[in-house]
Amino acid sequence: MGSVSGGRLAAAVSDAGGLGLIGGGYGDVQWMDAEVAVLKSITSRPWGIGLITWSINAAIVEAALRHRPHALMLSFGDPRPYAQAIRRSGCKLICQVQGLPQARLALEAGADLLVAQGTEAGGHGGQRATLPLVPAIVDMAGGVPVIAAGGIADGRGLAAALMLGAQGALIGTRFYASAESLGRESAKERIVAASGEETARTRVFDVVRRYPWPCLYTGRALVNQFMDRWEGLEGALATLPEPRRAAYAAAVRDGDAHTAMVWAGEAVDLIRTVESAGALVAQIGSEAEALLNRVSGYVR
Amino acid sequence: MGSVSGGRLAAAVSDAGGLGLIGGGYGDVQWMDAEVAVLKSITSRPWGIGLITWSINAAIVEAALRHRPHALMLSFGDPRPYAQAIRRSGCKLICQVQGLPQARLALEAGADLLVAQGTEAGGHGGQRATLPLVPAIVDMAGGVPVIAAGGIADGRGLAAALMLGAQGALIGTRFYASAESLGRESAKERIVAASGEETARTRVFDVVRRYPWPCLYTGRALVNQFMDRWEGLEGALATLPEPRRAAYAAAVRDGDAHTAMVWAGEAVDLIRTVESAGALVAQIGSEAEALLNRVSGYVR
């Protein structure tokens, strides 16, 4: 959740017993420094930073490690060039993977934890769905713990993830619609109102912003007018003249929901209110616990 | 599993304690009659027939009901025209749905059971993934029981489905690779060997066979040369001259895996052997039970 999960959200999650991650995204060091300062003013519990692997370099990783995070999560790209520096610093390396090939690279990098992310996740991701992907990754991970991501927004999803062999869940969109997230209020309201049928994977928002995403990865967003207009016309969108690109940037700045993207996963069906992040961690945990306790009724 | 799940497979599943379904597909009454006769020669346990809703008519439904199945499952299309005849005959109506709009129609039809099918399923299906779709359908079903389908091939998937609020799982591809299925041995071997990354959703095999599938639904198959060749060229494929279409039919007849389709879901990663269907039902059940028993360790 690059630029949506800042210090306040990550701190609230960590304070509630989760592992809060600051969404470092493409690697804006100044933004990261500021958000880490916010986090450290709130919590002294374990926390981490997430970064987009293909977008970063050794200097950005070093800048992140200087803050002494407990974990660094690398997603979308080859983690091996950064693995040694991260683990040598005493920081845990989390690798988010979208399929078996990425999981192989992560294991080669010596990842301490794998996040198996399904295509139903909001924002960037791959093609494989969470339910069959998680056990496949667990089977190849040889004891390295696996966390499930994508499509999980409540205790039912967390309990299901545990049954699949995961040790926990990485949850994004549900925390986008939290009081502490840096998302716009209008975006949070759209997430609360939307159905999973209104999300789709797209390259449109990456093309207009000129981010050179590897073609393996697309972003899941709430479908809006801009996406409808340009889907399938990405070639033309890539060569849009500067004033029209500036108009997109202005729409983002102004929070114009018809044009600006709102990344969101398919689990938006399960998101019906904006809550504080701490309350969400507690709710999701206790709902999963109740389900796991209740299963004694299924088996005699 | 139209034409893959015949009487022998359905009977083996029912005999093992599941509800075996004969894959009636597009509604070939002669084939259905023959397979029901096979089933009835083996088992007297509850069983059912699955049909593709947009492809059938009242006469086909009547022909199916004449066999007195315990359940009829309708997938892909509006079930309402057939609901009354089915339920009046004392047969249970199962509706397989791929999203919230289809679930609404199924509830309106008075379905006795909904199957929430995720996009990771083999063969025809929709866009939504199982993990977030199942709880969303459970929440709208108002007490009508829901079964999870798509991406489930072992006890972990079944246990996860129960955590999501489903009452069970509908499992396809895992039973394709069973001794009793009517699939070719070469297809079963490909399913055992394949990874989930080698499956994709496509219209290619429907276009070449001239099945007028509603565009909402695509089929998930193991990617092969024919699919690679025609993906994105469906318009040209639709107007292929007759000799070349005949060549496709010949490849299907000869079991040429480079050309003929093999429907398969993303859970192929979890399928490592061909087993008897009865052993599979027992294995999946006992693995799920063991997992559910073990969770007492998670919660104190």
GROMACS .gro file of C-alpha atoms in nm, chain A:
model
  300
    1MET     CA    1   0.000   0.000   0.000
    2GLY     CA    2   0.260   0.250  -0.119
    3SER     CA    3   0.183   0.603   0.007
    4VAL     CA    4  -0.145   0.478   0.165
    5SER     CA    5   0.008   0.294   0.460
    6GLY     CA    6   0.208   0.564   0.639
    7GLY     CA    7   0.353   0.576   0.989
    8ARG     CA    8   0.021   0.626   1.163
    9LEU     CA    9  -0.143   0.321   1.006
   10ALA     CA   10   0.162   0.096   1.046
   11ALA     CA   11   0.200   0.203   1.410
   12ALA     CA   12  -0.167   0.136   1.485
   13VAL     CA   13  -0.142  -0.214   1.336
   14SER     CA   14   0.176  -0.290   1.531
   15ASP     CA   15   0.031  -0.153   1.853
   16ALA     CA   16  -0.269  -0.382   1.811
   17GLY     CA   17  -0.047  -0.688   1.780
   18GLY     CA   18   0.004  -0.708   1.402
   19LEU     CA   19   0.317  -0.625   1.209
   20GLY     CA   20   0.254  -0.281   1.061
   21LEU     CA   21   0.426  -0.211   0.729
   22ILE     CA   22   0.498   0.136   0.592
   23GLY     CA   23   0.424   0.130   0.220
   24GLY     CA   24   0.753   0.258   0.083
   25GLY     CA   25   0.638   0.186  -0.274
   26TYR     CA   26   0.878   0.303  -0.544
   27GLY     CA   27   1.136   0.413  -0.285
   28ASP     CA   28   1.082   0.784  -0.207
   29VAL     CA   29   1.337   0.813   0.076
   30GLN     CA   30   1.219   1.153   0.199
   31TRP     CA   31   0.859   1.030   0.235
   32MET     CA   32   0.981   0.711   0.403
   33ASP     CA   33   1.197   0.903   0.652
   34ALA     CA   34   0.902   1.124   0.747
   35GLU     CA   35   0.661   0.834   0.790
   36VAL     CA   36   0.910   0.631   0.996
   37ALA     CA   37   0.947   0.933   1.226
   38VAL     CA   38   0.568   0.939   1.268
   39LEU     CA   39   0.563   0.567   1.343
   40LYS     CA   40   0.843   0.590   1.600
   41SER     CA   41   0.663   0.872   1.778
   42ILE     CA   42   0.368   0.635   1.833
   43THR     CA   43   0.495   0.280   1.887
   44SER     CA   44   0.796   0.084   1.998
   45ARG     CA   45   0.656  -0.249   1.874
   46PRO     CA   46   0.800  -0.440   1.574
   47TRP     CA   47   0.727  -0.287   1.235
   48GLY     CA   48   0.849  -0.300   0.877
   49ILE     CA   49   0.876  -0.130   0.539
   50GLY     CA   50   0.753  -0.260   0.203
   51LEU     CA   51   0.930  -0.170  -0.123
   52ILE     CA   52   0.876  -0.242  -0.495
   53THR     CA   53   1.183  -0.443  -0.587
   54TRP     CA   54   1.224  -0.345  -0.956
   55SER     CA   55   1.206   0.025  -0.863
   56ILE     CA   56   1.467   0.039  -0.589
   57ASN     CA   57   1.846   0.034  -0.561
   58ALA     CA   58   2.105  -0.039  -0.290
   59ALA     CA   59   2.095   0.320  -0.163
   60ILE     CA   60   1.720   0.304  -0.103
   61VAL     CA   61   1.752  -0.027   0.081
   62GLU     CA   62   2.032   0.122   0.290
   63ALA     CA   63   1.817   0.425   0.370
   64ALA     CA   64   1.538   0.191   0.483
   65LEU     CA   65   1.772  -0.023   0.693
   66ARG     CA   66   1.911   0.287   0.868
   67HIS     CA   67   1.573   0.314   1.044
   68ARG     CA   68   1.628  -0.036   1.190
   69PRO     CA   69   1.296  -0.186   1.081
   70HIS     CA   70   1.227  -0.536   1.210
   71ALA     CA   71   1.135  -0.652   0.861
   72LEU     CA   72   1.173  -0.537   0.505
   73MET     CA   73   0.927  -0.671   0.247
   74LEU     CA   74   1.033  -0.681  -0.118
   75SER     CA   75   0.765  -0.734  -0.386
   76PHE     CA   76   0.774  -0.755  -0.769
   77GLY     CA   77   1.123  -0.833  -0.884
   78ASP     CA   78   1.437  -1.024  -0.798
   79PRO     CA   79   1.514  -0.987  -0.424
   80ARG     CA   80   1.857  -1.152  -0.444
   81PRO     CA   81   2.067  -0.836  -0.498
   82TYR     CA   82   1.943  -0.692  -0.166
   83ALA     CA   83   1.907  -1.004   0.046
   84GLN     CA   84   2.254  -1.007   0.198
   85ALA     CA   85   2.251  -0.641   0.304
   86ILE     CA   86   1.908  -0.681   0.462
   87ARG     CA   87   1.979  -1.000   0.655
   88ARG     CA   88   2.327  -0.888   0.762
   89SER     CA   89   2.174  -0.582   0.925
   90GLY     CA   90   1.966  -0.813   1.144
   91CYS     CA   91   1.647  -0.721   0.960
   92LYS     CA   92   1.410  -1.001   0.852
   93LEU     CA   93   1.358  -1.037   0.477
   94ILE     CA   94   0.997  -1.086   0.367
   95CYS     CA   95   0.944  -1.165  -0.001
   96GLN     CA   96   0.601  -1.126  -0.155
   97VAL     CA   97   0.554  -1.371  -0.443
   98GLN     CA   98   0.278  -1.417  -0.701
   99GLY     CA   99   0.369  -1.764  -0.828
  100LEU     CA  100   0.612  -2.053  -0.804
  101PRO     CA  101   0.894  -1.892  -1.009
  102GLN     CA  102   0.902  -1.589  -0.780
  103ALA     CA  103   0.890  -1.817  -0.476
  104ARG     CA  104   1.197  -2.002  -0.605
  105LEU     CA  105   1.393  -1.674  -0.629
  106ALA     CA  106   1.280  -1.572  -0.281
  107LEU     CA  107   1.393  -1.902  -0.130
  108GLU     CA  108   1.726  -1.865  -0.311
  109ALA     CA  109   1.757  -1.519  -0.158
  110GLY     CA  110   1.714  -1.677   0.186
  111ALA     CA  111   1.383  -1.508   0.263
  112ASP     CA  112   1.274  -1.540   0.627
  113LEU     CA  113   0.908  -1.530   0.528
  114LEU     CA  114   0.716  -1.565   0.201
  115VAL     CA  115   0.394  -1.381   0.129
  116ALA     CA  116   0.189  -1.573  -0.131
  117GLN     CA  117  -0.019  -1.303  -0.296
  118GLY     CA  118  -0.323  -1.393  -0.505
  119THR     CA  119  -0.462  -1.203  -0.802
  120GLU     CA  120  -0.766  -1.092  -0.602
  121ALA     CA  121  -0.539  -0.851  -0.408
  122GLY     CA  122  -0.576  -0.477  -0.454
  123GLY     CA  123  -0.298  -0.286  -0.628
  124HIS     CA  124  -0.018  -0.465  -0.805
  125GLY     CA  125  -0.014  -0.840  -0.830
  126GLY     CA  126  -0.004  -1.141  -1.058
  127GLN     CA  127  -0.237  -1.397  -1.212
  128ARG     CA  128  -0.267  -1.682  -0.962
  129ALA     CA  129  -0.552  -1.695  -0.709
  130THR     CA  130  -0.486  -1.712  -0.334
  131LEU     CA  131  -0.674  -2.034  -0.246
  132PRO     CA  132  -0.472  -2.272  -0.468
  133LEU     CA  133  -0.151  -2.061  -0.462
  134VAL     CA  134  -0.094  -2.068  -0.085
  135PRO     CA  135  -0.077  -2.448  -0.040
  136ALA     CA  136   0.138  -2.479  -0.355
  137ILE     CA  137   0.388  -2.228  -0.209
  138VAL     CA  138   0.374  -2.393   0.134
  139ASP     CA  139   0.461  -2.727  -0.029
  140MET     CA  140   0.769  -2.584  -0.199
  141ALA     CA  141   0.885  -2.357   0.086
  142GLY     CA  142   1.049  -2.638   0.283
  143GLY     CA  143   0.956  -2.503   0.623
  144VAL     CA  144   1.003  -2.132   0.548
  145PRO     CA  145   0.684  -1.975   0.686
  146VAL     CA  146   0.425  -1.853   0.438
  147ILE     CA  147   0.167  -1.577   0.480
  148ALA     CA  148  -0.144  -1.548   0.260
  149ALA     CA  149  -0.235  -1.224   0.081
  150GLY     CA  150  -0.515  -1.130  -0.156
  151GLY     CA  151  -0.888  -1.141  -0.093
  152ILE     CA  152  -0.866  -1.143   0.288
  153ALA     CA  153  -1.061  -0.879   0.477
  154ASP     CA  154  -1.208  -1.051   0.781
  155GLY     CA  155  -1.160  -1.336   1.028
  156ARG     CA  156  -1.306  -1.588   0.784
  157GLY     CA  157  -1.029  -1.515   0.535
  158LEU     CA  158  -0.763  -1.533   0.807
  159ALA     CA  159  -0.895  -1.866   0.938
  160ALA     CA  160  -0.909  -2.001   0.581
  161ALA     CA  161  -0.548  -1.892   0.526
  162LEU     CA  162  -0.441  -2.088   0.836
  163MET     CA  163  -0.619  -2.400   0.701
  164LEU     CA  164  -0.426  -2.361   0.374
  165GLY     CA  165  -0.102  -2.390   0.569
  166ALA     CA  166  -0.024  -2.020   0.600
  167GLN     CA  167   0.099  -1.877   0.930
  168GLY     CA  168  -0.108  -1.562   0.895
  169ALA     CA  169  -0.243  -1.307   0.651
  170LEU     CA  170  -0.120  -0.987   0.490
  171ILE     CA  171  -0.419  -0.756   0.457
  172GLY     CA  172  -0.425  -0.444   0.243
  173THR     CA  173  -0.755  -0.304   0.117
  174ARG     CA  174  -0.936  -0.359   0.450
  175PHE     CA  175  -0.678  -0.123   0.610
  176TYR     CA  176  -0.703   0.127   0.323
  177ALA     CA  177  -1.054   0.185   0.460
  178SER     CA  178  -0.921   0.258   0.810
  179ALA     CA  179  -0.913   0.586   0.996
  180GLU     CA  180  -0.532   0.594   1.001
  181SER     CA  181  -0.464   0.527   0.632
  182LEU     CA  182  -0.341   0.812   0.415
  183GLY     CA  183  -0.603   0.730   0.149
  184ARG     CA  184  -0.849   1.005   0.064
  185GLU     CA  185  -1.185   0.998   0.240
  186SER     CA  186  -1.355   0.975  -0.100
  187ALA     CA  187  -1.147   0.665  -0.186
  188LYS     CA  188  -1.235   0.503   0.147
  189GLU     CA  189  -1.603   0.571   0.082
  190ARG     CA  190  -1.578   0.412  -0.263
  191ILE     CA  191  -1.416   0.100  -0.113
  192VAL     CA  192  -1.695   0.073   0.145
  193ALA     CA  193  -1.962   0.111  -0.125
  194ALA     CA  194  -1.808  -0.108  -0.398
  195SER     CA  195  -1.867  -0.472  -0.488
  196GLY     CA  196  -1.587  -0.706  -0.589
  197GLU     CA  197  -1.737  -0.712  -0.938
  198GLU     CA  198  -1.635  -0.345  -0.972
  199THR     CA  199  -1.262  -0.417  -0.945
  200ALA     CA  200  -1.037  -0.525  -1.230
  201ARG     CA  201  -0.669  -0.566  -1.310
  202THR     CA  202  -0.527  -0.300  -1.540
  203ARG     CA  203  -0.208  -0.144  -1.676
  204VAL     CA  204  -0.383   0.184  -1.756
  205PHE     CA  205  -0.283   0.372  -1.441
  206ASP     CA  206   0.080   0.259  -1.469
  207VAL     CA  207   0.096   0.363  -1.834
  208VAL     CA  208  -0.044   0.713  -1.774
  209ARG     CA  209   0.197   0.763  -1.485
  210ARG     CA  210   0.484   0.622  -1.696
  211TYR     CA  211   0.587   0.360  -1.443
  212PRO     CA  212   0.776   0.087  -1.631
  213TRP     CA  213   0.609  -0.207  -1.455
  214PRO     CA  214   0.722  -0.553  -1.572
  215CYS     CA  215   0.434  -0.691  -1.781
  216LEU     CA  216   0.388  -0.981  -1.534
  217TYR     CA  217   0.222  -0.740  -1.292
  218THR     CA  218  -0.096  -0.540  -1.327
  219GLY     CA  219  -0.284  -0.334  -1.067
  220ARG     CA  220  -0.631  -0.414  -0.936
  221ALA     CA  221  -0.836  -0.097  -0.908
  222LEU     CA  222  -1.197   0.009  -0.877
  223VAL     CA  223  -1.316   0.045  -1.238
  224ASN     CA  224  -1.379   0.412  -1.328
  225GLN     CA  225  -1.435   0.624  -1.640
  226PHE     CA  226  -1.062   0.671  -1.710
  227MET     CA  227  -0.998   0.298  -1.695
  228ASP     CA  228  -1.298   0.222  -1.917
  229ARG     CA  229  -1.177   0.482  -2.169
  230TRP     CA  230  -0.819   0.353  -2.200
  231GLU     CA  231  -0.841  -0.022  -2.141
  232GLY     CA  232  -0.703  -0.186  -2.455
  233LEU     CA  233  -0.562   0.148  -2.578
  234GLU     CA  234  -0.249   0.146  -2.361
  235GLY     CA  235  -0.026   0.216  -2.664
  236ALA     CA  236  -0.205   0.541  -2.736
  237LEU     CA  237  -0.215   0.627  -2.365
  238ALA     CA  238   0.163   0.587  -2.342
  239THR     CA  239   0.216   0.862  -2.601
  240LEU     CA  240  -0.045   1.100  -2.463
  241PRO     CA  241   0.076   1.462  -2.501
  242GLU     CA  242   0.198   1.632  -2.187
  243PRO     CA  243  -0.108   1.855  -2.118
  244ARG     CA  244  -0.337   1.551  -2.107
  245ARG     CA  245  -0.098   1.365  -1.877
  246ALA     CA  246  -0.094   1.674  -1.656
  247ALA     CA  247  -0.474   1.656  -1.649
  248TYR     CA  248  -0.448   1.303  -1.506
  249ALA     CA  249  -0.205   1.425  -1.239
  250ALA     CA  250  -0.445   1.709  -1.156
  251ALA     CA  251  -0.734   1.462  -1.119
  252VAL     CA  252  -0.525   1.260  -0.875
  253ARG     CA  253  -0.439   1.576  -0.682
  254ASP     CA  254  -0.806   1.681  -0.672
  255GLY     CA  255  -0.931   1.332  -0.582
  256ASP     CA  256  -1.150   1.309  -0.895
  257ALA     CA  257  -1.276   0.951  -0.862
  258HIS     CA  258  -1.386   0.929  -1.228
  259THR     CA  259  -1.024   0.966  -1.336
  260ALA     CA  260  -0.786   0.898  -1.046
  261MET     CA  261  -0.718   0.537  -0.954
  262VAL     CA  262  -0.826   0.371  -0.631
  263TRP     CA  263  -0.642   0.043  -0.585
  264ALA     CA  264  -0.871  -0.213  -0.422
  265GLY     CA  265  -0.897  -0.591  -0.395
  266GLU     CA  266  -1.193  -0.819  -0.460
  267ALA     CA  267  -1.266  -0.842  -0.089
  268VAL     CA  268  -1.434  -0.498  -0.099
  269ASP     CA  269  -1.764  -0.688  -0.070
  270LEU     CA  270  -1.666  -0.761   0.290
  271ILE     CA  271  -1.576  -0.399   0.376
  272ARG     CA  272  -1.880  -0.208   0.497
  273THR     CA  273  -1.738   0.058   0.730
  274VAL     CA  274  -1.427   0.265   0.787
  275GLU     CA  275  -1.278   0.154   1.120
  276SER     CA  276  -0.971   0.233   1.328
  277ALA     CA  277  -0.686   0.002   1.236
  278GLY     CA  278  -0.647  -0.122   1.592
  279ALA     CA  279  -1.013  -0.221   1.608
  280LEU     CA  280  -0.975  -0.404   1.275
  281VAL     CA  281  -0.677  -0.609   1.398
  282ALA     CA  282  -0.873  -0.704   1.710
  283GLN     CA  283  -1.193  -0.787   1.515
  284ILE     CA  284  -1.021  -0.996   1.251
  285GLY     CA  285  -0.824  -1.185   1.515
  286SER     CA  286  -1.120  -1.256   1.738
  287GLU     CA  287  -1.345  -1.357   1.447
  288ALA     CA  288  -1.081  -1.606   1.329
  289GLU     CA  289  -1.039  -1.739   1.682
  290ALA     CA  290  -1.412  -1.787   1.723
  291LEU     CA  291  -1.430  -1.979   1.394
  292LEU     CA  292  -1.138  -2.200   1.489
  293ASN     CA  293  -1.294  -2.269   1.828
  294ARG     CA  294  -1.627  -2.353   1.668
  295VAL     CA  295  -1.486  -2.621   1.436
  296SER     CA  296  -1.489  -2.874   1.715
  297GLY     CA  297  -1.855  -2.898   1.615
  298TYR     CA  298  -1.764  -3.018   1.265
  299VAL     CA  299  -1.549  -3.309   1.377
  300ARG     CA  300  -1.624  -3.554   1.651
   0.00000   0.00000   0.00000
